């Protein structure tokens, strides 16, 4: 993946600086060393000072919030490499051999190609499963084609980001080495490569009791005292300082996160602001496009109950078009492969749906305790049975989910996928193990 932006302009300046100043001075110092080491050392000191100031300039430019959005991402292929080489050849040849202005045409073509890659809108609803570096932490991005929707006409796609921590509340697991800074850096890279500069919404599906009550004003606290349960909200705080976010849903006691996130930004000297208020991710909460083509609804989540085991917020995504689910490949985003179906469940309504109805439902499960679906069965299973449609339903969650076979039957699931590519044990009796992609 090639990251192009202000660095390209800086490199044009740096090539001249190195070619006309630094390299000649370095060669001169090498010759002077034979005659006078003291003079050579003085010249090398000047060279070191120039290089150090150049690095400081680059770091300062790339840290400016106003310039951070200038980065462009494009996949590296033969055409891109050829344009880069053609741009460099006139500068590598001896001066006067060919005009260095000949680098301008391939350089212009390169910039036009990179820009065109950023402007390609989605035509098929796509859900990317993004790598996080932790098998229990999931990050998925939904890109829905904008079409002619006036509400979001300024954006090419409608983007929703879903974050969840799938560590069981009852089973001890290995401590995670993932930090909010690492997760934010990875997500920023992935979102940039997918041309995401605005998020319609972010949903943190995991609700935890772990909240700090006080914050010490020192940098050590910001990196060492952030507990595992706080990583996802703190990541959202960093994202909100760099990317506009329309809505932010937080599972659990969401009203307590705003002050914590703002304090976290102050501790980390963030120049941005959270800029978006935290909303509870609770059962029944819904967002929908005006034309009804995309609906996002919370199926579980009861933060008013004084038991954190029922706070996790499972999401249902209903669309008028089938959703393709891809395992994002950071090295080759355009070659991201479809996620594997772990279990395919045969059902009569699925056959009818594929012929007559292109609509689909995708359930993003995030339970960490069996009480989540026990509560759902008590309060919502009857309503879910009455409101079932013929849409094709896909379940996406973790293999260690606490969901039951009965709930899967109530949801009329057609196929099951997992973030960690392992089979969901309770689903094995419902269908056959599959290894085909969800789209044909």
Short mmCIF file of C-alpha atoms in Angstrom, two decimals:
data_model
loop_
_atom_site.label_atom_id
_atom_site.label_comp_id
_atom_site.label_asym_id
_atom_site.label_seq_id
_atom_site.Cartn_x
_atom_site.Cartn_y
_atom_site.Cartn_z
CA UNK A 1 0.00 0.00 0.00
CA UNK A 2 1.40 3.39 -1.04
CA UNK A 3 0.59 6.38 1.14
CA UNK A 4 0.80 9.57 -0.89
CA UNK A 5 0.17 13.12 0.29
CA UNK A 6 2.22 16.00 1.58
CA UNK A 7 5.13 13.57 1.70
CA UNK A 8 5.23 13.70 -2.11
CA UNK A 9 5.70 17.47 -2.06
CA UNK A 10 8.26 17.16 0.73
CA UNK A 11 10.17 14.57 -1.28
CA UNK A 12 10.35 16.85 -4.30
CA UNK A 13 12.00 19.44 -2.07
CA UNK A 14 14.14 16.82 -0.30
CA UNK A 15 15.49 15.39 -3.57
CA UNK A 16 16.88 18.79 -4.51
CA UNK A 17 18.22 19.36 -1.00
CA UNK A 18 20.05 16.04 -0.92
CA UNK A 19 21.22 16.23 -4.54
CA UNK A 20 22.47 19.82 -4.49
CA UNK A 21 23.48 20.39 -0.86
CA UNK A 22 23.79 17.35 1.42
CA UNK A 23 25.50 14.88 -0.92
CA UNK A 24 28.04 17.43 -2.30
CA UNK A 25 28.87 18.57 1.22
CA UNK A 26 29.28 14.98 2.34
CA UNK A 27 31.67 14.27 -0.55
CA UNK A 28 33.58 17.47 0.17
CA UNK A 29 33.95 16.45 3.80
CA UNK A 30 35.34 13.08 2.69
CA UNK A 31 38.01 14.79 0.58
CA UNK A 32 38.85 17.30 3.31
CA UNK A 33 39.29 14.49 5.82
CA UNK A 34 42.49 13.49 4.05
CA UNK A 35 43.92 16.97 4.53
CA UNK A 36 42.26 18.26 7.69
CA UNK A 37 39.97 16.06 9.84
CA UNK A 38 38.90 19.13 11.82
CA UNK A 39 37.49 20.85 8.70
CA UNK A 40 35.80 17.59 7.67
CA UNK A 41 34.16 17.28 11.08
CA UNK A 42 32.85 20.86 10.80
CA UNK A 43 31.30 20.11 7.40
CA UNK A 44 29.76 16.87 8.67
CA UNK A 45 28.31 18.79 11.60
CA UNK A 46 26.62 21.18 9.16
CA UNK A 47 25.25 18.19 7.19
CA UNK A 48 23.92 16.55 10.35
CA UNK A 49 22.25 19.80 11.40
CA UNK A 50 20.54 20.17 8.01
CA UNK A 51 19.26 16.57 8.08
CA UNK A 52 18.04 16.93 11.68
CA UNK A 53 16.09 20.10 10.86
CA UNK A 54 14.62 18.42 7.78
CA UNK A 55 13.35 15.54 9.93
CA UNK A 56 11.88 17.98 12.44
CA UNK A 57 10.09 19.81 9.61
CA UNK A 58 8.61 16.55 8.28
CA UNK A 59 7.45 15.46 11.75
CA UNK A 60 5.88 18.88 12.38
CA UNK A 61 4.05 18.89 9.04
CA UNK A 62 2.70 15.35 9.40
CA UNK A 63 1.47 16.03 12.95
CA UNK A 64 -0.69 19.00 11.94
CA UNK A 65 -4.42 18.05 12.12
CA UNK A 66 -5.15 20.18 9.07
CA UNK A 67 -2.64 18.19 7.00
CA UNK A 68 -3.47 14.73 8.35
CA UNK A 69 -6.45 14.51 6.01
CA UNK A 70 -4.22 15.17 3.01
CA UNK A 71 -2.95 11.60 2.97
CA UNK A 72 -4.05 9.49 0.03
CA UNK A 73 -3.83 5.72 -0.11
CA UNK A 74 -3.52 3.56 -3.19
CA UNK A 75 -2.66 -0.08 -3.80
CA UNK A 76 0.78 -0.75 -5.27
CA UNK A 77 0.63 -2.44 -8.67
CA UNK A 78 2.76 -2.56 -11.82
CA UNK A 79 1.29 0.66 -13.25
CA UNK A 80 1.90 2.60 -10.02
CA UNK A 81 5.48 1.33 -9.77
CA UNK A 82 6.15 2.22 -13.43
CA UNK A 83 4.91 5.80 -12.90
CA UNK A 84 7.07 6.16 -9.77
CA UNK A 85 10.16 4.89 -11.59
CA UNK A 86 9.57 7.15 -14.59
CA UNK A 87 9.23 10.11 -12.20
CA UNK A 88 12.57 9.30 -10.56
CA UNK A 89 14.65 8.46 -13.67
CA UNK A 90 15.36 12.09 -14.78
CA UNK A 91 16.64 12.85 -11.26
CA UNK A 92 18.85 9.76 -11.13
CA UNK A 93 20.55 10.39 -14.47
CA UNK A 94 23.49 12.84 -14.66
CA UNK A 95 22.44 16.46 -14.67
CA UNK A 96 21.90 17.74 -18.21
CA UNK A 97 21.54 14.25 -19.72
CA UNK A 98 17.76 14.70 -19.98
CA UNK A 99 15.51 17.50 -18.81
CA UNK A 100 14.19 16.89 -15.30
CA UNK A 101 10.92 18.43 -16.40
CA UNK A 102 10.26 15.04 -18.04
CA UNK A 103 9.40 13.78 -14.54
CA UNK A 104 6.32 16.01 -14.53
CA UNK A 105 4.07 13.94 -16.90
CA UNK A 106 4.42 10.60 -15.04
CA UNK A 107 4.20 12.44 -11.72
CA UNK A 108 0.96 14.12 -12.81
CA UNK A 109 -0.41 10.80 -14.03
CA UNK A 110 0.51 9.21 -10.70
CA UNK A 111 -1.37 11.87 -8.73
CA UNK A 112 -4.41 11.56 -11.02
CA UNK A 113 -4.42 7.78 -10.56
CA UNK A 114 -4.16 8.02 -6.79
CA UNK A 115 -6.91 10.63 -6.67
CA UNK A 116 -9.15 8.51 -8.91
CA UNK A 117 -8.73 5.57 -6.54
CA UNK A 118 -10.06 7.72 -3.69
CA UNK A 119 -13.10 8.83 -5.66
CA UNK A 120 -14.39 5.35 -6.60
CA UNK A 121 -17.70 4.94 -4.76
CA UNK A 122 -19.02 1.59 -3.58
CA UNK A 123 -21.68 -0.01 -5.77
CA UNK A 124 -22.26 -3.06 -3.52
CA UNK A 125 -22.86 -2.91 0.25
CA UNK A 126 -19.66 -4.25 1.78
CA UNK A 127 -18.70 -5.19 5.31
CA UNK A 128 -14.94 -5.31 5.92
CA UNK A 129 -13.62 -7.34 8.84
CA UNK A 130 -10.56 -5.30 9.83
CA UNK A 131 -7.50 -6.81 11.53
CA UNK A 132 -6.94 -5.54 15.08
CA UNK A 133 -4.01 -7.57 16.38
CA UNK A 134 -6.17 -9.25 19.03
CA UNK A 135 -8.34 -12.28 18.24
CA UNK A 136 -10.91 -11.23 20.83
CA UNK A 137 -11.25 -7.64 19.61
CA UNK A 138 -13.22 -7.13 16.40
CA UNK A 139 -13.53 -4.10 14.15
CA UNK A 140 -15.83 -4.12 11.15
CA UNK A 141 -16.59 -1.36 8.68
CA UNK A 142 -19.84 -1.16 6.74
CA UNK A 143 -19.64 0.77 3.47
CA UNK A 144 -23.04 1.32 1.92
CA UNK A 145 -23.36 3.00 -1.52
CA UNK A 146 -24.73 6.49 -1.15
CA UNK A 147 -26.79 6.56 -4.34
CA UNK A 148 -28.95 9.68 -4.60
CA UNK A 149 -29.60 10.06 -0.92
CA UNK A 150 -29.76 13.82 -0.26
CA UNK A 151 -29.07 13.44 3.43
CA UNK A 152 -25.50 12.30 2.81
CA UNK A 153 -24.95 13.61 -0.70
CA UNK A 154 -21.56 15.06 0.22
CA UNK A 155 -20.13 11.60 0.90
CA UNK A 156 -19.40 8.82 -1.59
CA UNK A 157 -20.40 6.07 0.84
CA UNK A 158 -22.23 5.72 4.12
CA UNK A 159 -19.69 4.37 6.62
CA UNK A 160 -20.42 2.72 9.98
CA UNK A 161 -17.70 1.33 12.25
CA UNK A 162 -18.48 -1.41 14.79
CA UNK A 163 -16.08 -2.29 17.62
CA UNK A 164 -16.43 -5.12 20.13
CA UNK A 165 -14.41 -6.99 22.75
CA UNK A 166 -15.44 -10.66 22.80
CA UNK A 167 -13.56 -11.77 25.91
CA UNK A 168 -15.84 -13.88 28.03
CA UNK A 169 -17.01 -12.40 31.32
CA UNK A 170 -16.81 -15.83 32.99
CA UNK A 171 -13.76 -17.52 31.41
CA UNK A 172 -10.23 -16.32 32.08
CA UNK A 173 -8.27 -15.54 28.90
CA UNK A 174 -4.74 -14.39 28.18
CA UNK A 175 -4.23 -10.69 28.84
CA UNK A 176 -4.27 -8.55 25.74
CA UNK A 177 -1.24 -6.57 24.58
CA UNK A 178 -3.46 -4.32 22.50
CA UNK A 179 -3.60 -0.66 23.52
CA UNK A 180 -5.86 2.19 22.46
CA UNK A 181 -2.95 3.83 20.63
CA UNK A 182 -2.13 0.67 18.67
CA UNK A 183 -5.75 0.04 17.75
CA UNK A 184 -6.27 3.67 16.72
CA UNK A 185 -3.15 3.62 14.52
CA UNK A 186 -4.27 0.42 12.80
CA UNK A 187 -7.83 1.68 12.26
CA UNK A 188 -6.63 5.02 10.93
CA UNK A 189 -4.52 3.21 8.33
CA UNK A 190 -7.34 0.84 7.35
CA UNK A 191 -9.94 3.60 7.11
CA UNK A 192 -7.59 5.74 5.06
CA UNK A 193 -6.92 2.94 2.59
CA UNK A 194 -10.67 2.48 2.16
CA UNK A 195 -11.12 6.22 1.48
CA UNK A 196 -13.10 6.80 4.66
CA UNK A 197 -12.87 10.44 5.70
CA UNK A 198 -16.27 10.65 7.43
CA UNK A 199 -18.03 8.12 9.65
CA UNK A 200 -21.80 8.26 9.81
CA UNK A 201 -21.56 6.40 13.09
CA UNK A 202 -19.41 4.36 15.46
CA UNK A 203 -20.89 1.66 17.68
CA UNK A 204 -18.98 0.12 20.58
CA UNK A 205 -20.95 -3.05 21.21
CA UNK A 206 -19.21 -4.08 24.45
CA UNK A 207 -20.36 -2.74 27.80
CA UNK A 208 -18.13 -3.05 30.85
CA UNK A 209 -18.08 -1.88 34.43
CA UNK A 210 -14.42 -0.95 34.27
CA UNK A 211 -14.34 2.84 34.52
CA UNK A 212 -11.73 4.98 36.18
CA UNK A 213 -13.19 7.44 38.65
CA UNK A 214 -10.29 9.89 38.69
CA UNK A 215 -7.58 10.82 36.23
CA UNK A 216 -4.08 11.92 37.22
CA UNK A 217 -2.56 14.64 35.10
CA UNK A 218 0.50 12.79 33.93
CA UNK A 219 1.37 11.05 30.69
CA UNK A 220 2.31 7.80 32.43
CA UNK A 221 -1.28 7.29 33.53
CA UNK A 222 -2.59 7.65 30.01
CA UNK A 223 -0.57 4.71 28.76
CA UNK A 224 -0.36 2.39 31.78
CA UNK A 225 -3.65 2.78 33.63
CA UNK A 226 -6.13 2.43 30.78
CA UNK A 227 -7.77 -0.91 31.49
CA UNK A 228 -8.76 -3.42 28.84
CA UNK A 229 -12.43 -2.46 29.13
CA UNK A 230 -11.57 1.15 28.29
CA UNK A 231 -9.55 0.52 25.12
CA UNK A 232 -12.48 0.74 22.68
CA UNK A 233 -13.98 4.00 24.02
CA UNK A 234 -10.50 5.54 24.19
CA UNK A 235 -9.92 4.51 20.58
CA UNK A 236 -13.14 6.26 19.60
CA UNK A 237 -11.90 9.38 21.39
CA UNK A 238 -8.79 9.40 19.21
CA UNK A 239 -10.74 8.68 16.03
CA UNK A 240 -13.17 11.52 16.77
CA UNK A 241 -10.24 13.94 16.97
CA UNK A 242 -9.17 13.00 13.42
CA UNK A 243 -12.34 11.93 11.58
CA UNK A 244 -15.81 13.54 11.70
CA UNK A 245 -18.26 11.15 13.39
CA UNK A 246 -22.00 11.65 13.10
CA UNK A 247 -23.17 9.35 15.90
CA UNK A 248 -21.50 7.37 18.65
CA UNK A 249 -23.38 4.53 20.34
CA UNK A 250 -21.79 3.00 23.44
CA UNK A 251 -22.98 -0.17 25.16
CA UNK A 252 -23.24 -0.07 28.93
CA UNK A 253 -23.32 3.05 31.08
CA UNK A 254 -22.68 5.38 28.16
CA UNK A 255 -23.32 8.58 30.11
CA UNK A 256 -20.08 8.05 32.00
CA UNK A 257 -17.78 7.94 28.99
CA UNK A 258 -17.89 11.55 27.73
CA UNK A 259 -15.92 13.03 30.64
CA UNK A 260 -13.46 10.13 30.63
CA UNK A 261 -12.77 10.47 26.92
CA UNK A 262 -12.32 14.22 27.10
CA UNK A 263 -9.91 13.82 30.01
CA UNK A 264 -8.04 11.17 28.05
CA UNK A 265 -7.64 13.57 25.14
CA UNK A 266 -6.29 16.27 27.45
CA UNK A 267 -3.79 13.87 28.99
CA UNK A 268 -2.60 12.82 25.52
CA UNK A 269 -2.39 16.46 24.38
CA UNK A 270 -4.88 15.83 21.58
CA UNK A 271 -5.58 18.96 19.56
CA UNK A 272 -8.98 17.71 18.41
CA UNK A 273 -12.22 17.43 20.32
CA UNK A 274 -14.55 14.51 20.80
CA UNK A 275 -17.16 16.52 18.88
CA UNK A 276 -19.89 13.89 19.26
CA UNK A 277 -22.04 13.02 22.24
CA UNK A 278 -22.28 9.47 23.50
CA UNK A 279 -25.61 7.71 23.00
CA UNK A 280 -26.64 4.47 24.71
CA UNK A 281 -26.61 1.34 22.59
CA UNK A 282 -29.73 -0.32 23.97
CA UNK A 283 -32.28 -2.80 22.70
CA UNK A 284 -34.62 -1.14 20.19
CA UNK A 285 -32.38 1.80 19.29
CA UNK A 286 -32.61 2.33 15.52
CA UNK A 287 -31.01 4.37 12.75
CA UNK A 288 -32.40 4.34 9.21
CA UNK A 289 -31.85 6.00 5.87
CA UNK A 290 -34.81 8.14 4.74
CA UNK A 291 -35.46 5.76 1.84
CA UNK A 292 -35.39 2.72 4.13
CA UNK A 293 -32.62 1.02 2.16
CA UNK A 294 -30.41 0.66 5.26
CA UNK A 295 -31.51 0.11 8.85
CA UNK A 296 -29.26 -0.43 11.87
CA UNK A 297 -30.96 -1.67 15.02
CA UNK A 298 -29.80 -2.82 18.46
CA UNK A 299 -31.20 -6.26 19.35
CA UNK A 300 -29.75 -6.49 22.86
CA UNK A 301 -28.38 -4.16 25.51
CA UNK A 302 -30.02 -3.22 28.82
CA UNK A 303 -27.74 -0.73 30.55
CA UNK A 304 -30.44 0.29 33.04
CA UNK A 305 -30.15 -3.17 34.59
CA UNK A 306 -27.49 -3.18 37.28
CA UNK A 307 -25.72 -6.19 35.81
CA UNK A 308 -22.94 -5.65 33.27
CA UNK A 309 -23.47 -9.13 31.83
CA UNK A 310 -26.58 -7.90 29.94
CA UNK A 311 -25.11 -4.66 28.61
CA UNK A 312 -23.54 -6.04 25.40
CA UNK A 313 -25.22 -4.64 22.30
CA UNK A 314 -25.81 -6.99 19.37
CA UNK A 315 -26.59 -5.15 16.12
CA UNK A 316 -28.85 -6.11 13.21
CA UNK A 317 -28.15 -4.51 9.82
CA UNK A 318 -31.02 -4.70 7.33
CA UNK A 319 -30.41 -3.68 3.73
CA UNK A 320 -32.34 -3.74 0.48
CA UNK A 321 -29.28 -5.23 -1.26
CA UNK A 322 -27.13 -8.25 -0.35
CA UNK A 323 -24.05 -7.43 1.74
CA UNK A 324 -20.70 -8.91 0.78
CA UNK A 325 -18.50 -9.70 3.77
CA UNK A 326 -14.74 -9.44 3.18
CA UNK A 327 -11.69 -10.19 5.29
CA UNK A 328 -9.73 -6.97 4.79
CA UNK A 329 -6.21 -7.49 3.46
CA UNK A 330 -4.06 -4.56 4.56
CA UNK A 331 -1.37 -5.38 1.98
CA UNK A 332 -3.81 -5.76 -0.93
CA UNK A 333 -7.15 -4.11 -0.06
CA UNK A 334 -8.55 -4.61 -3.56
CA UNK A 335 -7.86 -8.34 -3.24
CA UNK A 336 -9.62 -8.81 0.10
CA UNK A 337 -11.23 -12.25 0.12
CA UNK A 338 -14.80 -13.15 1.16
CA UNK A 339 -15.17 -14.39 4.70
CA UNK A 340 -15.71 -18.13 5.05
CA UNK A 341 -19.11 -19.51 6.00
CA UNK A 342 -18.55 -21.73 9.03
CA UNK A 343 -22.05 -23.22 9.08
CA UNK A 344 -24.75 -23.16 6.43
CA UNK A 345 -28.26 -23.74 7.73
CA UNK A 346 -30.89 -25.07 5.35
CA UNK A 347 -34.26 -23.34 5.52
CA UNK A 348 -37.27 -23.07 3.25
CA UNK A 349 -37.51 -19.28 3.42
CA UNK A 350 -33.91 -18.92 2.25
CA UNK A 351 -34.68 -20.49 -1.12
CA UNK A 352 -37.69 -18.25 -1.66
CA UNK A 353 -35.76 -15.18 -0.62
CA UNK A 354 -32.88 -15.73 -3.04
CA UNK A 355 -35.34 -15.79 -5.95
CA UNK A 356 -37.78 -13.03 -5.03
CA UNK A 357 -36.14 -10.74 -2.48
CA UNK A 358 -32.58 -9.35 -2.62
CA UNK A 359 -32.82 -7.88 0.90
CA UNK A 360 -30.55 -9.22 3.60
CA UNK A 361 -30.02 -9.08 7.35
CA UNK A 362 -26.62 -9.20 9.01
CA UNK A 363 -26.42 -9.77 12.77
CA UNK A 364 -23.21 -8.59 14.47
CA UNK A 365 -23.18 -10.48 17.75
CA UNK A 366 -21.16 -9.22 20.72
CA UNK A 367 -22.32 -11.21 23.77
CA UNK A 368 -19.81 -12.05 26.50
CA UNK A 369 -22.25 -13.77 28.87
CA UNK A 370 -25.16 -16.17 28.39
CA UNK A 371 -27.47 -13.81 30.30
CA UNK A 372 -27.58 -11.46 27.28
CA UNK A 373 -29.55 -13.93 25.18
CA UNK A 374 -31.48 -15.24 28.19
CA UNK A 375 -32.75 -11.68 28.66
CA UNK A 376 -33.54 -11.42 24.95
CA UNK A 377 -35.50 -14.68 25.05
CA UNK A 378 -37.58 -13.38 27.95
CA UNK A 379 -38.30 -9.93 26.52
CA UNK A 380 -37.99 -9.98 22.76
CA UNK A 381 -38.26 -13.46 21.23
CA UNK A 382 -42.03 -13.22 20.69
CA UNK A 383 -41.75 -9.85 18.91
CA UNK A 384 -38.87 -11.16 16.78
CA UNK A 385 -40.96 -14.14 15.66
CA UNK A 386 -43.84 -11.88 14.64
CA UNK A 387 -41.59 -9.49 12.69
CA UNK A 388 -39.51 -12.02 10.79
CA UNK A 389 -39.07 -11.33 7.09
CA UNK A 390 -37.92 -13.49 4.23
CA UNK A 391 -34.57 -11.69 4.01
CA UNK A 392 -31.40 -13.76 3.95
CA UNK A 393 -29.89 -13.66 7.45
CA UNK A 394 -26.20 -13.98 8.25
CA UNK A 395 -24.82 -14.25 11.79
CA UNK A 396 -21.33 -12.85 12.40
CA UNK A 397 -19.75 -13.16 15.82
CA UNK A 398 -17.01 -14.85 17.82
CA UNK A 399 -16.63 -18.62 18.07
CA UNK A 400 -16.82 -18.38 21.88
CA UNK A 401 -20.21 -16.67 21.80
CA UNK A 402 -22.70 -17.66 24.50
CA UNK A 403 -25.64 -17.67 22.08
CA UNK A 404 -27.90 -20.74 22.16
CA UNK A 405 -29.35 -22.99 19.48
CA UNK A 406 -32.86 -21.84 20.38
CA UNK A 407 -31.99 -18.20 19.75
CA UNK A 408 -30.40 -19.05 16.41
CA UNK A 409 -33.63 -20.80 15.41
CA UNK A 410 -35.71 -17.80 16.52
CA UNK A 411 -33.54 -15.51 14.40
CA UNK A 412 -33.98 -17.81 11.35
CA UNK A 413 -30.24 -17.72 10.60
CA UNK A 414 -29.21 -18.95 7.14
CA UNK A 415 -25.44 -18.92 7.55
CA UNK A 416 -22.92 -18.37 10.32
CA UNK A 417 -19.49 -16.76 10.19
CA UNK A 418 -17.00 -16.05 12.95
CA UNK A 419 -14.37 -13.34 13.37
CA UNK A 420 -11.70 -15.87 14.35
CA UNK A 421 -12.58 -18.40 11.60
CA UNK A 422 -13.46 -21.10 14.12
CA UNK A 423 -16.74 -22.98 14.22
CA UNK A 424 -19.57 -21.96 16.54
CA UNK A 425 -20.16 -25.12 18.57
CA UNK A 426 -23.88 -24.63 19.28
CA UNK A 427 -24.59 -24.24 15.54
CA UNK A 428 -23.07 -27.54 14.46
CA UNK A 429 -26.34 -29.41 14.95
CA UNK A 430 -28.29 -26.91 12.82
CA UNK A 431 -26.57 -27.34 9.47
CA UNK A 432 -23.52 -28.37 7.53
CA UNK A 433 -20.00 -27.05 7.85
CA UNK A 434 -19.21 -24.85 4.85
CA UNK A 435 -16.10 -23.37 3.34
CA UNK A 436 -17.58 -21.27 0.56
CA UNK A 437 -17.82 -17.52 0.31
CA UNK A 438 -21.10 -15.76 1.12
CA UNK A 439 -21.40 -14.26 -2.35
CA UNK A 440 -21.47 -16.05 -5.67
#
